[in-house]
Amino acid sequence: MEELVARLEEIAASVSRADYDAKGYHLDVTVAPDDVEKAALVLDEAGYTLEAITGVDWLGEAARKAEAEAKAAYAAAKKAAEEAGEEPPEMEPVDTSGLKDEMEIVYDYTSYSHLFRVMVRCRVDRDNPELPSIHQVFPGADWHEKETHDFFGIVFTGNPDLSPFLLPEDADYHPLRKDFSA
Amino acid sequence: MSELALSPNQETFVLNLGPQHPATHGVLRVKLVMDGEYIVSAEPVLGYIHRMHEKMGENRTWAQFMPNTGRLDYLGALSYNHGYVKAVERAAGIEVPERAEYIRVITVELNRIASHLLWFGAFVLDLGGFTPLLYAFDDREMILDLLESVTGARLTFCYFRFGGVYNDIDDDFVTGTREFIKRLRKRLPDYHNLVTKNIIMIKRLKDVGVISAEMCRKYGATGPVARGSGIDYDVRRSEPYSVYPEFDFDIPVYHEGDSMARYMVRMDEIEQSMRIVEQALDRLPDGPVKAEKVPKIIKPAPGDYYSVVEAARGTFGVRLVSDGTNTPYRLKLRSPTFSNLSLFGEAARGMLLADALALMGSLDLVIPEIDR
Amino acid sequence: MNASTEVYRLIAFLVGLIAFAALNAAYLVWLERKVCGHIQRRIGPKEVGPYGLLQPIADGIKLMTKQVMLPPQVDPVLFRIAPALVLIPAVMSFVVIPFSENLVAREINVGLLMVFAFASVNVLGLLVGGWGSANKYAVISAARCVSQNVAYEIPMLITVITMVMITGTMNLNEIVMQQPDITRWYVFRFTASPLAPVAFIIFFICSLAETNRAPFDLGEAESELIAGFHTEYSGMGFGLFFMGEYANIVIGTSLATILFLGGWQSPVPFIPGGWWWFLAKVYFLIFCVMWIRWTYPRTTLWGLLNLSWKILIPISLLNLLLTGGMLKLMPLAGGAG
């Protein structure tokens, strides 16, 4: 277990322990998109199995974050100004146009032999969601990647066939994107 | 007939098994490339009853999604109820009274028996034996009557609530369940004598459709499929939840990996589920069946949560992403047969058509649950 | 008997036999449904008429009024000819079957040979139907039927040759005459062939396989091949296949009765023989056929062929040799009796 964590730490951007009882997984690993295959290889060697792959669309999250930060900064400035007895400054509009939205891809790994759930996640640019496929490591990932491509439009380079899998064969939409409406 | 089959230079032809075919038990289509009766390659084609439950989940409140969970796997719906309420209870930090947990275990295990019984009948039907199906239905009917009396539904259950169950069980249910177990105990040996020990059954299942443990791992197979390949993995034991740790039961594991092993695993699981139900009935505690302090509107703290249960067909997982509002931000349903079926293409290569159908039957597919 | 009465007699018998084959098929379906119903703890058809007895009539009317669909791309000639190719030989075989001493349409000396000659045409009908349907399932089914029928005709014919060696005749009525009571039925005639019951079982298994009945119904394995060779047939096209199948079952069990169970002869001397004995024996065997169908799962094609080539053919050859030796060492009195 410790060896696995150490090996994952070599690849990952961050590895943190999670509270299993509250969250349902033990290890929260964030990797760069290009490293998902390396992480899969490490887990494969450790005898883990891939339970599922899925995505999360974080549309507007960056803007929300920036706005929240600006608000917090403004509140602090306002408070400071009030304390100093000065006229509180006007709140400047937050410019969110340059912010890039992201999508998250989540891999759930588990082991048959002991209870240790590893969640590997990575974020890709929402406008150009692309990351390598891991179906060479786990052939079972093939279908999960197809499904994720269907729902989110995330391209897994190296996956043999990303034509609509669960959706109708002429589907050109990705229903789980937050800006999709039927 | 296609040109391919008629052309003398091409010895293979494409056979579309489904989407309407007696052996696929639903609307699954398998694209087979055949060389005579041998399968060159098999490619399942999914999505014929895809309903996008995950999108529906994002558009309704946490509680409103409950009925959807009963419509994934219509043969073992209570496990899916359980998987979902367990995930939300974990996210929202809701405690469940003990009696409710006992009732959950009793009903889920009864549902598992019903599911396995129906599978048993349908599987023998796939092999050309019609009669066991009706006997299995006969037994299953009693379970459905019992479950109907407490849940109000026979198939698409929506019985569990966050922090408990909808309805308390009564004495009729308890005595009825005991009677049913007594009856099934008497009939199971008959099934084994008539079906399991039948020479034709043995010839058709032994060493047919062998799936190795390594293959199970690579494809993420769980449930009876993995246990038939020698993998001792059952969420009820390895990741204990609810009140399962309090019961004494075995996890049947067979090492052959063939269709017979998967058959035996399920038949033994019926026996084990009966043991669990009996113990739960014996120790059924008094008390409320619903937690009292469950808020009307649930707003789990932002973050992601994961939770799994052992459904009749394997590991059912629910991944929730909450943004702190009264609807899920993302709701991922990890269905067991999706992964179990994904290995079919590799396992069926080079098999005879009839054997491949035995293999497919032994995977115990429920298509709505694959397509979601 | 002059020539013209002989013609009338033959026509009367033919009409009777066709009616018998059709009614028999209809009521065997009813029987099959009742039998399987009771085996499966159900009651079977009961709504149309008392005990559902009019159900076959209703089914027959339904089949006859249904349109016979001709799917695009089928071979129109082969597709139409196939059901007739299945039914006509089966009805023709009835001509030589002795229902009782006198109740036989045309008694000929090579009756047994004629039955087998016509029975072999049956498989041609299945092949033509499967091929003409232009349906992959039907083609697979037709290929299965042919290999299955070829494989099972061999042990069946070897067994029949053994029986002809014992009886010394191919006249079916004479064969029946040689078995006046139960001790002299050929199934128990150990003095002629020590493996006589085995020969009977081989013959019975082969006739199951020849008529594509469970557990050898690979041609119409519904969980694999939808409905096999008759997948594309509707209305009476399907109905003829169905009648042909049941007529073949009757032929197969009739032959088993005649060769091994004393035909229309009574098992005990003090009860007279007659057609009722013949029908009772035949229907008992048919009941066994149904019983087997609703009890056993289906074999695979490989298992089926292995059973024939590796088990049934060697045993039937052994039986042939043993019988030949026995006949040489202790010839039966009168060549037959």
XYZ file of C-alpha atoms in Angstrom, chain C:
337
model
C -60.225 -57.385 -56.169
C -60.328 -55.828 -59.589
C -58.347 -52.877 -60.793
C -61.000 -50.201 -60.359
C -61.884 -51.094 -56.768
C -58.174 -51.120 -56.044
C -57.956 -47.530 -57.323
C -60.963 -46.422 -55.261
C -59.544 -48.133 -52.242
C -56.251 -46.353 -52.684
C -57.910 -42.958 -53.146
C -60.060 -43.522 -50.091
C -57.006 -44.467 -48.086
C -55.015 -41.492 -49.341
C -57.767 -39.062 -48.401
C -58.072 -40.790 -45.070
C -54.359 -40.716 -44.469
C -54.023 -37.037 -45.319
C -56.918 -36.293 -43.000
C -55.298 -38.504 -40.383
C -51.940 -36.748 -40.780
C -53.505 -33.284 -40.565
C -55.811 -34.042 -37.648
C -53.133 -35.976 -35.933
C -50.720 -33.054 -36.228
C -53.361 -30.680 -34.916
C -54.223 -32.884 -31.964
C -50.626 -33.770 -31.233
C -50.033 -30.043 -30.798
C -52.907 -30.004 -28.343
C -51.474 -33.054 -26.610
C -48.024 -31.548 -26.574
C -49.337 -28.397 -24.960
C -51.302 -30.368 -22.406
C -48.375 -32.651 -21.626
C -45.926 -29.824 -21.297
C -48.448 -27.884 -19.275
C -48.808 -30.666 -16.767
C -45.073 -31.292 -16.653
C -44.637 -27.611 -15.863
C -47.384 -27.458 -13.247
C -49.742 -25.600 -15.557
C -52.995 -26.810 -17.078
C -52.370 -26.005 -20.708
C -55.054 -24.865 -23.140
C -58.533 -24.876 -21.657
C -60.479 -21.926 -23.067
C -61.538 -23.118 -26.528
C -63.948 -25.998 -26.123
C -63.943 -28.558 -23.305
C -60.364 -29.139 -22.116
C -59.272 -26.833 -24.908
C -60.118 -29.535 -27.409
C -61.147 -27.057 -30.080
C -57.916 -25.113 -29.735
C -56.215 -26.964 -32.633
C -59.167 -26.142 -34.887
C -58.890 -22.485 -33.962
C -55.147 -22.600 -34.558
C -55.654 -24.316 -37.881
C -58.158 -21.689 -39.033
C -55.799 -18.973 -37.916
C -52.895 -20.474 -39.846
C -54.974 -21.022 -42.955
C -56.381 -17.500 -43.045
C -53.015 -15.883 -42.514
C -51.216 -14.417 -45.463
C -48.224 -16.396 -46.618
C -45.567 -13.738 -46.686
C -42.932 -13.929 -49.361
C -40.040 -11.882 -48.024
C -37.946 -9.986 -50.571
C -34.779 -11.719 -51.751
C -36.061 -15.240 -51.153
C -35.903 -17.756 -53.948
C -39.647 -17.890 -54.776
C -39.648 -21.423 -56.193
C -37.564 -23.069 -53.481
C -39.324 -21.117 -50.783
C -42.748 -22.375 -51.894
C -41.692 -25.923 -52.662
C -39.987 -26.630 -49.344
C -43.025 -27.097 -47.064
C -44.541 -29.518 -49.575
C -41.253 -31.389 -49.770
C -41.456 -31.934 -46.042
C -45.092 -32.926 -45.819
C -45.650 -35.079 -48.922
C -43.000 -37.762 -48.174
C -44.285 -38.014 -44.617
C -47.841 -38.616 -45.828
C -46.580 -41.038 -48.502
C -44.841 -43.115 -45.874
C -48.204 -43.730 -44.223
C -49.255 -45.724 -47.290
C -47.378 -48.834 -46.199
C -47.928 -48.557 -42.460
C -50.231 -51.373 -41.275
C -52.649 -49.911 -38.749
C -54.141 -53.349 -38.361
C -54.076 -56.594 -40.278
C -56.212 -55.228 -43.109
C -56.058 -51.526 -42.478
C -53.147 -50.736 -44.708
C -53.375 -48.590 -47.821
C -51.013 -50.639 -49.941
C -49.160 -53.607 -48.660
C -45.885 -53.934 -50.518
C -43.013 -56.277 -49.935
C -40.419 -53.567 -49.643
C -42.483 -51.371 -47.329
C -39.634 -50.749 -44.919
C -37.361 -49.666 -47.729
C -40.023 -47.348 -49.061
C -40.492 -45.617 -45.718
C -36.786 -44.925 -45.486
C -36.592 -43.772 -49.067
C -39.290 -41.192 -48.387
C -37.895 -40.269 -44.983
C -34.665 -39.236 -46.659
C -36.523 -36.698 -48.793
C -37.591 -34.881 -45.644
C -34.133 -33.463 -45.057
C -34.075 -32.150 -48.593
C -37.175 -30.124 -47.781
C -35.492 -28.597 -44.758
C -32.384 -27.783 -46.765
C -34.367 -26.212 -49.590
C -36.489 -24.230 -47.153
C -33.489 -22.961 -45.229
C -31.544 -22.107 -48.344
C -34.467 -20.504 -50.145
C -35.282 -18.276 -47.163
C -32.189 -16.132 -47.765
C -31.815 -15.807 -44.023
C -28.525 -16.523 -42.291
C -30.173 -18.232 -39.365
C -32.134 -20.439 -41.754
C -28.988 -21.360 -43.683
C -27.117 -22.287 -40.512
C -30.124 -24.312 -39.451
C -30.345 -26.089 -42.802
C -26.650 -26.974 -42.633
C -27.160 -28.335 -39.152
C -30.182 -30.376 -40.201
C -28.323 -31.985 -43.075
C -25.270 -32.980 -41.051
C -27.500 -34.213 -38.265
C -29.725 -36.280 -40.551
C -26.793 -37.782 -42.417
C -25.126 -38.706 -39.144
C -28.210 -40.340 -37.681
C -29.410 -42.132 -40.754
C -26.398 -44.442 -40.531
C -26.974 -45.984 -37.081
C -30.698 -46.046 -37.806
C -30.252 -47.958 -41.049
C -27.732 -50.331 -39.518
C -30.246 -51.097 -36.809
C -32.964 -51.599 -39.391
C -30.704 -53.893 -41.406
C -30.188 -55.906 -38.245
C -33.920 -56.178 -37.851
C -34.375 -57.183 -41.486
C -31.761 -59.899 -40.991
C -33.803 -61.265 -38.106
C -37.216 -60.941 -39.679
C -36.161 -61.934 -43.167
C -38.706 -59.609 -44.743
C -39.274 -55.949 -45.475
C -43.033 -56.328 -45.518
C -44.196 -54.416 -42.464
C -47.314 -56.499 -41.955
C -45.313 -59.703 -42.002
C -42.936 -58.274 -39.426
C -45.909 -57.579 -37.179
C -47.244 -61.090 -37.732
C -44.007 -62.495 -36.397
C -44.612 -60.861 -32.990
C -47.928 -62.307 -31.764
C -47.374 -61.689 -28.054
C -45.164 -59.736 -25.699
C -42.570 -62.489 -25.269
C -42.014 -62.540 -28.993
C -41.763 -58.795 -29.491
C -38.435 -58.108 -31.121
C -37.443 -55.723 -28.357
C -37.271 -58.775 -26.049
C -36.120 -61.366 -28.599
C -32.735 -62.072 -27.021
C -32.383 -65.330 -28.909
C -32.150 -63.420 -32.169
C -30.054 -60.545 -30.985
C -28.685 -60.248 -27.452
C -28.643 -56.469 -27.849
C -32.279 -56.158 -28.898
C -33.333 -53.551 -26.268
C -30.218 -51.569 -27.109
C -31.179 -51.682 -30.752
C -34.611 -50.364 -29.815
C -33.094 -47.489 -27.852
C -30.726 -46.652 -30.699
C -33.626 -46.673 -33.109
C -35.648 -44.427 -30.807
C -32.795 -41.931 -30.299
C -32.174 -41.854 -34.034
C -35.793 -41.205 -34.814
C -35.738 -38.312 -32.319
C -32.723 -36.898 -34.110
C -34.179 -37.536 -37.550
C -37.345 -35.656 -36.699
C -35.401 -32.779 -35.106
C -36.998 -33.276 -31.746
C -35.514 -32.176 -28.447
C -32.911 -32.727 -27.175
C -31.676 -32.850 -30.761
C -33.710 -29.936 -32.099
C -30.628 -28.064 -33.223
C -32.257 -27.115 -36.475
C -34.779 -24.947 -34.725
C -32.826 -24.126 -31.589
C -34.922 -21.119 -30.695
C -32.384 -19.563 -28.344
C -29.722 -19.704 -31.033
C -31.385 -19.653 -34.433
C -34.741 -17.960 -33.733
C -36.810 -20.669 -35.456
C -34.186 -22.182 -37.733
C -35.232 -23.176 -41.236
C -38.799 -21.940 -40.862
C -37.870 -18.496 -39.509
C -39.214 -16.734 -42.584
C -42.361 -18.816 -43.020
C -45.762 -17.574 -42.030
C -49.295 -18.881 -42.261
C -49.750 -22.298 -43.828
C -46.121 -22.375 -45.046
C -45.202 -22.706 -41.413
C -48.248 -24.890 -40.855
C -47.064 -27.444 -43.406
C -43.638 -27.645 -41.781
C -45.391 -28.196 -38.517
C -47.640 -30.929 -39.891
C -44.633 -32.519 -41.549
C -42.754 -32.556 -38.278
C -45.568 -34.248 -36.426
C -46.259 -36.643 -39.276
C -42.614 -37.638 -39.146
C -42.853 -38.259 -35.441
C -45.823 -40.538 -36.051
C -43.915 -42.388 -38.792
C -40.870 -42.787 -36.563
C -42.834 -44.088 -33.604
C -44.971 -46.302 -35.882
C -41.845 -47.945 -37.244
C -40.519 -48.418 -33.726
C -43.825 -50.018 -32.813
C -43.870 -52.270 -35.862
C -40.234 -53.346 -35.656
C -39.917 -53.791 -31.930
C -43.251 -53.654 -30.132
C -45.454 -55.967 -32.159
C -47.404 -53.381 -34.172
C -51.146 -53.964 -33.973
C -50.717 -57.296 -32.197
C -51.987 -57.587 -28.670
C -49.313 -58.166 -26.017
C -51.305 -61.007 -24.449
C -53.011 -63.799 -26.359
C -56.453 -63.540 -24.733
C -57.084 -59.940 -25.877
C -57.563 -59.581 -29.628
C -55.183 -57.381 -31.554
C -56.250 -54.490 -33.728
C -55.676 -50.928 -34.724
C -56.344 -49.733 -31.169
C -53.241 -51.553 -29.975
C -51.227 -49.995 -32.706
C -52.415 -46.486 -31.872
C -51.996 -47.032 -28.145
C -48.383 -48.095 -28.617
C -47.687 -45.240 -31.021
C -49.197 -42.635 -28.750
C -47.344 -43.994 -25.776
C -44.086 -43.562 -27.653
C -45.141 -40.079 -28.735
C -45.829 -39.246 -25.128
C -42.279 -40.381 -24.329
C -40.990 -38.129 -27.079
C -42.799 -35.171 -25.525
C -41.714 -36.144 -22.057
C -38.107 -36.069 -23.196
C -38.558 -32.739 -24.899
C -39.878 -30.984 -21.805
C -37.280 -32.513 -19.528
C -33.925 -32.168 -21.206
C -31.964 -29.159 -22.370
C -30.610 -29.114 -25.891
C -27.340 -30.690 -26.926
C -24.833 -28.916 -29.095
C -24.188 -29.878 -32.697
C -20.765 -31.266 -31.832
C -22.135 -33.292 -28.955
C -24.839 -34.598 -31.217
C -22.485 -35.664 -33.983
C -20.090 -37.223 -31.487
C -22.930 -39.225 -30.007
C -23.759 -40.606 -33.422
C -20.301 -41.292 -34.823
C -18.521 -42.338 -31.655
C -21.217 -44.168 -29.713
C -24.301 -45.100 -31.701
C -22.609 -46.273 -34.902
C -20.078 -48.566 -33.151
C -22.780 -50.038 -30.940
C -25.132 -50.610 -33.846
C -22.310 -52.227 -35.839
C -21.550 -54.469 -32.889
C -25.205 -55.324 -32.720
C -25.173 -56.172 -36.434
C -22.175 -58.477 -36.002
C -23.601 -60.190 -32.948
C -26.944 -60.699 -34.635
C -25.258 -62.068 -37.732
C -23.287 -64.502 -35.592
C -26.335 -65.559 -33.649
C -28.316 -66.162 -36.812
C -25.506 -68.239 -38.235
C -25.139 -70.323 -35.065
C -28.770 -70.849 -34.181
C -31.061 -70.014 -37.051
C -34.570 -69.047 -36.039
C -37.222 -71.480 -37.049
C -38.803 -70.618 -40.358
C -36.263 -67.914 -41.012
C -38.323 -65.530 -38.985
C -40.757 -66.804 -36.394
